[in-house]
Amino acid sequence: MTLSHFLDGLRCAACLTLNVLWLDPVRALVECRECGQTALTLTDADEGRTA
């Protein structure tokens, strides 16, 4: 089992449903619990420290 975080206030781009997105940081994945659409996330290795 992995930890998932509810993304409050965001809308799915595919089905336009509000408050159904979940972030799985281990898999770098966002999933819509309504329609099943998934999207990969990109991480910033230095967290914006370089200009």
Short mmCIF file of N, CA, C and O in Angstrom, two decimals, residues 1-26:
data_model
loop_
_atom_site.label_atom_id
_atom_site.label_comp_id
_atom_site.label_asym_id
_atom_site.label_seq_id
_atom_site.Cartn_x
_atom_site.Cartn_y
_atom_site.Cartn_z
N MET A 1 0.84 -1.18 0.00
CA MET A 1 0.00 0.00 0.00
C MET A 1 0.88 1.25 0.00
O MET A 1 1.86 1.33 0.73
N THR A 2 0.54 2.22 -0.83
CA THR A 2 1.30 3.47 -0.89
C THR A 2 0.46 4.60 -0.31
O THR A 2 -0.77 4.52 -0.24
N LEU A 3 1.11 5.65 0.08
CA LEU A 3 0.42 6.83 0.58
C LEU A 3 -0.10 7.65 -0.60
O LEU A 3 0.62 7.87 -1.57
N SER A 4 -1.32 8.09 -0.51
CA SER A 4 -1.90 8.96 -1.53
C SER A 4 -2.39 10.23 -0.85
O SER A 4 -2.80 10.21 0.31
N HIS A 5 -2.36 11.31 -1.60
CA HIS A 5 -2.78 12.61 -1.07
C HIS A 5 -3.91 13.14 -1.93
O HIS A 5 -3.79 13.22 -3.15
N PHE A 6 -5.01 13.51 -1.30
CA PHE A 6 -6.16 14.10 -1.96
C PHE A 6 -5.80 15.52 -2.41
O PHE A 6 -5.26 16.29 -1.63
N LEU A 7 -6.08 15.86 -3.66
CA LEU A 7 -5.78 17.18 -4.20
C LEU A 7 -7.07 18.00 -4.21
O LEU A 7 -7.83 17.99 -5.17
N ASP A 8 -7.31 18.69 -3.13
CA ASP A 8 -8.53 19.47 -2.93
C ASP A 8 -8.56 20.70 -3.83
O ASP A 8 -7.56 21.40 -3.98
N GLY A 9 -9.70 20.96 -4.44
CA GLY A 9 -9.90 22.16 -5.23
C GLY A 9 -9.44 22.06 -6.68
O GLY A 9 -9.51 23.03 -7.40
N LEU A 10 -9.00 20.88 -7.10
CA LEU A 10 -8.55 20.70 -8.48
C LEU A 10 -9.58 19.89 -9.27
O LEU A 10 -10.29 19.05 -8.72
N ARG A 11 -9.62 20.15 -10.58
CA ARG A 11 -10.58 19.52 -11.46
C ARG A 11 -9.86 18.62 -12.45
O ARG A 11 -8.79 18.96 -12.95
N CYS A 12 -10.43 17.47 -12.75
CA CYS A 12 -9.88 16.55 -13.75
C CYS A 12 -10.01 17.18 -15.14
O CYS A 12 -11.09 17.65 -15.51
N ALA A 13 -8.94 17.17 -15.90
CA ALA A 13 -8.96 17.75 -17.25
C ALA A 13 -9.76 16.90 -18.22
O ALA A 13 -10.26 17.40 -19.22
N ALA A 14 -9.90 15.61 -17.93
CA ALA A 14 -10.61 14.71 -18.84
C ALA A 14 -12.12 14.75 -18.63
O ALA A 14 -12.88 14.94 -19.57
N CYS A 15 -12.57 14.58 -17.39
CA CYS A 15 -14.01 14.49 -17.12
C CYS A 15 -14.59 15.75 -16.47
O CYS A 15 -15.79 15.86 -16.28
N LEU A 16 -13.72 16.71 -16.10
CA LEU A 16 -14.08 18.00 -15.50
C LEU A 16 -14.75 17.89 -14.13
O LEU A 16 -15.37 18.82 -13.66
N THR A 17 -14.58 16.76 -13.47
CA THR A 17 -15.13 16.58 -12.12
C THR A 17 -14.20 17.22 -11.10
O THR A 17 -12.99 17.09 -11.18
N LEU A 18 -14.79 17.92 -10.14
CA LEU A 18 -14.04 18.63 -9.11
C LEU A 18 -13.78 17.73 -7.91
O LEU A 18 -14.64 16.93 -7.53
N ASN A 19 -12.60 17.86 -7.33
CA ASN A 19 -12.22 17.17 -6.09
C ASN A 19 -12.21 15.64 -6.20
O ASN A 19 -12.71 14.94 -5.31
N VAL A 20 -11.64 15.11 -7.28
CA VAL A 20 -11.53 13.65 -7.43
C VAL A 20 -10.10 13.22 -7.74
O VAL A 20 -9.86 12.06 -8.04
N LEU A 21 -9.13 14.14 -7.65
CA LEU A 21 -7.75 13.82 -8.00
C LEU A 21 -6.96 13.40 -6.77
O LEU A 21 -7.08 14.00 -5.70
N TRP A 22 -6.13 12.37 -6.97
CA TRP A 22 -5.26 11.85 -5.91
C TRP A 22 -3.84 11.79 -6.42
O TRP A 22 -3.59 11.38 -7.54
N LEU A 23 -2.90 12.20 -5.59
CA LEU A 23 -1.48 12.16 -5.92
C LEU A 23 -0.84 10.97 -5.22
O LEU A 23 -0.99 10.80 -4.01
N ASP A 24 -0.13 10.16 -6.00
CA ASP A 24 0.68 9.07 -5.45
C ASP A 24 2.14 9.49 -5.64
O ASP A 24 2.69 9.35 -6.73
N PRO A 25 2.79 10.05 -4.61
CA PRO A 25 4.15 10.57 -4.77
C PRO A 25 5.19 9.49 -5.02
O PRO A 25 6.22 9.75 -5.62
N VAL A 26 4.94 8.27 -4.57
CA VAL A 26 5.90 7.18 -4.78
C VAL A 26 5.99 6.83 -6.26
O VAL A 26 7.06 6.63 -6.80
#
